[in-house]
Coordinates of C-alpha atoms and ligand atoms in Angstrom, one line a residue:
M175 CA 98.1 52.9 59.5
G176 CA 96.4 51.7 56.2
R177 CA 96.6 53.7 53.0
N178 CA 93.1 55.0 53.6
G179 CA 93.9 56.0 57.2
K180 CA 97.0 57.9 56.0
R181 CA 94.9 59.6 53.3
I182 CA 92.3 60.7 55.8
K183 CA 95.0 61.9 58.2
R184 CA 96.6 63.9 55.4
I185 CA 93.3 65.4 54.3
F186 CA 92.6 66.3 57.9
I187 CA 96.0 68.0 58.2
I188 CA 95.5 69.9 55.0
I189 CA 92.1 71.1 56.0
N190 CA 93.5 72.3 59.3
I191 CA 96.3 74.2 57.5
V192 CA 93.7 75.8 55.2
I193 CA 91.6 76.8 58.2
V194 CA 94.6 78.2 60.1
L195 CA 95.7 80.1 56.9
V196 CA 92.2 81.6 56.4
I197 CA 91.8 82.6 60.0
S198 CA 95.3 84.0 60.2
Y199 CA 94.9 86.0 57.0
F200 CA 91.7 87.6 58.4
A201 CA 93.1 88.0 61.9
Y202 CA 96.2 89.7 60.5
N203 CA 94.2 92.0 58.3
E204 CA 91.8 92.8 61.2
Y205 CA 94.6 93.7 63.6
L206 CA 97.2 94.7 61.1
K207 CA 99.0 97.3 63.3
S208 CA 98.2 96.1 66.8
K209 CA 100.6 94.5 69.2
D210 CA 98.1 91.6 69.5
T211 CA 98.9 90.8 65.9
K212 CA 102.5 89.8 66.7
K213 CA 101.3 87.6 69.5
E214 CA 98.7 86.1 67.3
L215 CA 101.1 85.5 64.5
T216 CA 103.5 83.8 66.8
S217 CA 100.8 81.4 68.1
I218 CA 99.7 80.7 64.5
K219 CA 103.3 80.0 63.6
D220 CA 103.6 77.6 66.5
K221 CA 100.4 75.8 65.3
Y222 CA 102.1 75.5 61.9
K223 CA 105.2 74.1 63.3
V224 CA 103.2 71.2 64.8
L225 CA 101.5 70.6 61.5
L226 CA 104.7 70.9 59.5
N227 CA 106.5 68.2 61.6
D228 CA 104.0 65.7 60.3
S229 CA 105.9 63.4 57.9
S230 CA 102.9 62.9 55.6
I231 CA 103.3 66.4 54.2
D232 CA 105.9 66.7 51.4
D233 CA 108.6 69.4 51.0
D234 CA 106.8 71.3 48.3
E235 CA 103.8 71.8 50.5
I236 CA 106.0 72.9 53.4
K237 CA 107.6 75.5 51.1
E238 CA 104.3 76.7 49.9
I239 CA 103.0 77.2 53.4
N240 CA 106.2 78.9 54.6
D241 CA 105.9 81.3 51.6
K242 CA 102.3 82.1 52.7
I243 CA 103.4 82.9 56.2
N244 CA 106.1 85.2 54.8
D245 CA 103.4 86.9 52.6
L246 CA 101.4 87.6 55.7
E247 CA 104.3 89.3 57.4
E248 CA 104.9 91.3 54.2
I249 CA 101.4 92.8 54.2
G250 CA 102.2 95.1 57.1
N251 CA 105.6 96.2 55.6
K252 CA 104.1 96.7 52.1
T253 CA 101.4 99.0 53.6
K254 CA 104.1 101.1 55.3
E255 CA 106.1 101.2 52.0
K256 CA 103.0 102.2 50.0
M257 CA 102.2 105.0 52.5
A258 CA 105.8 106.3 52.3
E259 CA 105.5 106.4 48.5
V260 CA 102.3 108.3 48.8
F261 CA 103.9 110.8 51.1
K262 CA 106.9 111.2 48.8
L263 CA 104.6 112.0 45.9
A264 CA 102.6 114.4 48.1
S265 CA 105.7 116.3 49.1
E266 CA 106.6 116.7 45.4
L267 CA 103.1 117.9 44.6
E268 CA 103.3 120.4 47.5
S269 CA 106.5 121.9 46.1
K270 CA 104.9 122.1 42.6
I271 CA 101.9 123.8 44.1
K272 CA 104.1 126.3 45.9
K273 CA 106.0 127.1 42.7
N274 CA 102.7 127.4 40.7
E275 CA 103.7 124.6 38.4
T276 CA 100.4 122.8 38.7
K277 CA 96.7 123.5 38.9
K278 CA 96.2 120.7 41.4
K279 CA 95.5 121.6 45.0
I280 CA 95.6 119.6 48.3
A281 CA 93.1 119.4 51.1
Y282 CA 94.0 117.7 54.3
L283 CA 90.8 116.6 56.0
T284 CA 91.3 116.4 59.8
F285 CA 89.0 115.2 62.5
D286 CA 89.6 116.2 66.1
D287 CA 88.6 114.9 69.6
G288 CA 87.8 111.3 68.6
P289 CA 87.3 108.5 68.9
Y290 CA 83.6 108.7 69.3
Y291 CA 81.0 106.0 68.3
N292 CA 80.1 108.3 65.5
T293 CA 83.6 107.8 64.2
Y294 CA 82.3 104.6 62.5
N295 CA 80.1 106.8 60.3
V296 CA 82.9 109.1 59.4
L297 CA 85.2 106.1 58.6
K298 CA 82.5 104.5 56.5
I299 CA 82.0 107.7 54.4
L300 CA 85.8 108.1 53.9
K301 CA 86.2 104.5 52.9
E302 CA 83.3 104.7 50.4
N303 CA 84.9 107.7 48.8
H304 CA 88.5 106.4 49.0
V305 CA 89.7 109.2 51.2
K306 CA 92.5 109.0 53.7
A307 CA 92.3 111.6 56.4
T308 CA 94.0 112.6 59.7
F309 CA 92.5 111.9 63.2
F310 CA 93.7 114.1 66.1
T311 CA 92.9 111.7 68.9
T312 CA 92.4 112.3 72.6
N313 CA 91.3 110.2 75.6
V314 CA 88.4 112.6 76.6
N315 CA 86.0 109.7 76.0
G316 CA 88.0 107.3 78.1
E317 CA 87.4 103.6 77.5
H318 CA 83.7 104.0 76.7
C319 CA 82.4 106.3 74.0
Y320 CA 80.4 109.3 75.2
D321 CA 77.9 108.7 72.5
N322 CA 77.5 105.0 73.2
K323 CA 78.4 104.1 76.8
N324 CA 78.2 100.4 75.9
Y325 CA 81.0 100.6 73.4
E326 CA 84.7 100.4 74.2
C327 CA 86.0 103.5 72.4
H328 CA 89.6 102.3 72.4
K329 CA 88.6 99.7 69.8
L330 CA 88.3 102.5 67.3
Y331 CA 92.1 103.2 67.3
K332 CA 92.6 99.9 65.4
E333 CA 89.9 101.1 62.9
Y334 CA 91.8 104.3 62.2
A335 CA 95.0 102.3 61.7
K336 CA 93.4 99.6 59.6
D337 CA 92.2 102.1 57.1
N338 CA 95.6 103.8 57.0
H339 CA 94.5 107.2 58.2
T340 CA 97.1 109.3 59.9
I341 CA 96.7 109.0 63.7
A342 CA 97.8 112.2 65.4
N343 CA 98.1 113.5 68.9
H344 CA 95.6 115.9 70.4
T345 CA 96.7 115.3 74.1
Y346 CA 95.3 112.8 76.6
T347 CA 93.2 115.2 78.6
H348 CA 92.3 118.0 76.1
G349 CA 91.7 120.2 79.1
W350 CA 92.8 123.5 77.6
N351 CA 90.9 125.3 80.3
K352 CA 91.7 122.7 83.0
G353 CA 95.4 123.0 83.5
L354 CA 96.7 121.5 80.3
Y355 CA 98.6 124.7 79.5
S356 CA 99.6 125.6 83.0
S357 CA 103.2 124.5 82.3
V358 CA 105.3 123.0 79.5
N359 CA 105.5 119.8 81.6
S360 CA 101.7 119.4 82.0
F361 CA 101.3 119.9 78.3
M362 CA 104.1 117.4 77.4
D363 CA 102.7 114.9 79.9
A364 CA 99.4 114.9 78.2
I365 CA 101.2 114.6 74.8
K366 CA 103.3 111.6 76.1
K367 CA 100.3 109.9 77.7
Q368 CA 98.3 110.1 74.4
E369 CA 101.3 108.9 72.5
E370 CA 101.5 105.8 74.8
L371 CA 97.8 105.1 74.3
I372 CA 98.1 105.4 70.5
K373 CA 101.2 103.2 70.6
S374 CA 99.6 100.5 72.8
E375 CA 96.4 100.4 70.6
T376 CA 98.0 100.5 67.2
G377 CA 101.8 100.1 67.5
I378 CA 102.1 103.5 65.7
I379 CA 104.2 106.3 67.2
P380 CA 102.5 109.6 66.2
N381 CA 104.6 112.5 65.1
I382 CA 102.0 115.2 64.4
A383 CA 100.2 117.2 67.2
R384 CA 97.4 119.7 67.4
F385 CA 97.0 122.1 70.4
P386 CA 93.4 121.8 71.9
G387 CA 91.9 125.2 71.2
G388 CA 94.6 126.0 68.6
S389 CA 98.3 126.9 69.0
S390 CA 97.6 130.4 70.2
T391 CA 95.6 129.1 73.3
P392 CA 98.6 128.7 75.7
G393 CA 99.8 132.3 75.0
A394 CA 102.8 133.4 73.1
T395 CA 105.6 132.7 75.6
K396 CA 104.4 129.4 76.9
G397 CA 103.3 128.4 73.4
K398 CA 106.8 129.0 72.0
Q399 CA 108.3 126.8 74.8
M400 CA 105.7 124.1 74.1
K401 CA 106.4 124.1 70.4
A402 CA 110.1 123.7 71.1
A403 CA 109.4 120.8 73.5
L404 CA 107.2 119.2 70.8
L405 CA 110.0 119.4 68.3
K406 CA 112.4 117.9 70.7
A407 CA 110.0 115.0 71.3
G408 CA 109.9 114.4 67.5
Y409 CA 106.6 116.2 66.7
G410 CA 105.5 118.8 64.2
W411 CA 102.2 120.6 64.9
V412 CA 99.4 122.1 62.8
D413 CA 96.4 124.4 63.2
W414 CA 93.8 124.6 60.4
T415 CA 93.0 126.9 57.5
A416 CA 89.3 125.9 56.9
S417 CA 86.4 124.5 58.9
D418 CA 82.6 124.2 59.0
G419 CA 82.6 125.7 62.5
D420 CA 81.6 122.3 64.2
G421 CA 83.9 123.1 67.1
G422 CA 81.3 125.6 68.2
Y423 CA 77.5 125.7 67.7
I424 CA 76.2 125.3 64.2
A425 CA 72.4 125.6 63.8
N426 CA 72.0 123.2 60.9
T427 CA 73.7 121.5 58.0
D428 CA 73.1 124.5 55.7
V429 CA 75.1 126.7 58.1
A430 CA 77.8 124.0 58.3
W431 CA 78.0 123.9 54.5
S432 CA 78.1 127.6 54.1
N433 CA 80.8 128.0 56.8
F434 CA 82.8 125.3 55.1
T435 CA 82.6 126.7 51.5
K436 CA 83.4 130.2 52.7
T437 CA 86.7 129.0 54.2
I438 CA 87.9 127.1 51.1
G439 CA 90.2 128.9 48.6
D440 CA 93.9 128.3 49.4
K441 CA 95.9 125.9 47.3
I442 CA 96.7 123.9 50.4
E443 CA 93.9 123.6 52.9
V444 CA 93.9 121.9 56.3
V445 CA 90.2 121.4 57.1
L446 CA 89.1 121.1 60.7
F447 CA 86.2 118.8 61.5
H448 CA 85.2 116.8 64.6
D449 CA 84.5 113.0 64.8
Y450 CA 81.4 113.6 67.0
D451 CA 79.6 116.2 64.9
K452 CA 76.5 114.7 63.1
K453 CA 76.1 117.8 60.9
T454 CA 79.7 117.4 59.7
T455 CA 79.0 113.7 59.1
A456 CA 75.9 114.6 57.1
I457 CA 77.7 117.1 54.8
L458 CA 80.9 115.0 54.5
P459 CA 80.1 113.2 51.2
K460 CA 79.2 116.7 49.7
V461 CA 82.4 118.1 51.1
I462 CA 84.5 115.4 49.4
K463 CA 82.7 115.9 46.1
Y464 CA 83.0 119.7 46.3
L465 CA 86.8 119.6 47.0
R466 CA 87.4 117.2 44.2
E467 CA 85.5 119.3 41.8
K468 CA 87.6 122.3 42.8
N469 CA 90.7 120.3 41.9
Y470 CA 91.8 119.3 45.4
I471 CA 93.5 116.0 46.1
L472 CA 92.5 114.7 49.5
L473 CA 95.5 113.4 51.5
P474 CA 96.3 112.3 55.1
L475 CA 98.9 114.6 56.8
F476 CA 102.5 113.4 57.1
Y477 CA 105.4 114.9 59.1
E478 CA 107.3 116.2 56.1
S479 CA 104.3 118.1 54.7
V480 CA 104.7 121.9 54.4
A481 CA 101.5 122.1 56.4
I482 CA 103.3 120.8 59.5
N483 CA 105.1 123.3 61.6
K484 CA 108.4 122.2 63.1
G485 CA 109.2 124.3 66.1
Ligands
ZN772 ZN1 89.9 119.4 70.2

């Protein structure tokens, strides 16, 4: 091969490497926590190996490319480390709040019953306002969203994960009046099934649960057994301390707003909303602004939080 031919081949290879790098970077970001990512990364690595075996690329270039692959793998770990740091600081803040050592307060925004197609609007508002929240997910919508039958609802699990919201377990069936609470086994089956769904869509194993209808719905005796079973399965559980009433009928956004503001006052609030509710979505920017003005820091729930009941 002539000098020119070699040069062209070399440029061709470098262009290919750049393309693969760019594609892999975006692909990795896009599906950061999914199982597919690992498969994709392996196939990208295989492609690299072919390119790297070409003798026209020198050692420095190989090193640089290898460093970049390692960087890609680091993104996932760094996010986990960052979230662990956030939760550690949140724990410290919670104990300061409990001891009256700070004027700061915490609000945990939580959204139940998703995913829905409307979840996209909720996620957009949270992102625009730099808020991390908690999503109590269920499979009530199945694979297709109730509010957009053409849309595969399961895709939204990756969106929750990508934005680093806490993904929590609200049972697979949500059927609080359809046998969910008939026995500890039926309840735990619905917990396990939802756990598997979350895990298969995101790679995340949830450790926070919420009882559909609230923790008092199964009744005292059964409820106690279910809470013990949750703890044994590695879960804490949480109800809520504030809401805009969107679990029931709310006439308009003014009513939603007034319901919400009336329930806010504690130093640590767990606010209940629903992904599907358009009135909640409409007041959400105002909710975030209001809470921040009242000195609340908005955080996603984490297992160690004082808000999470263990047993
Ligand atoms: Zn629910």
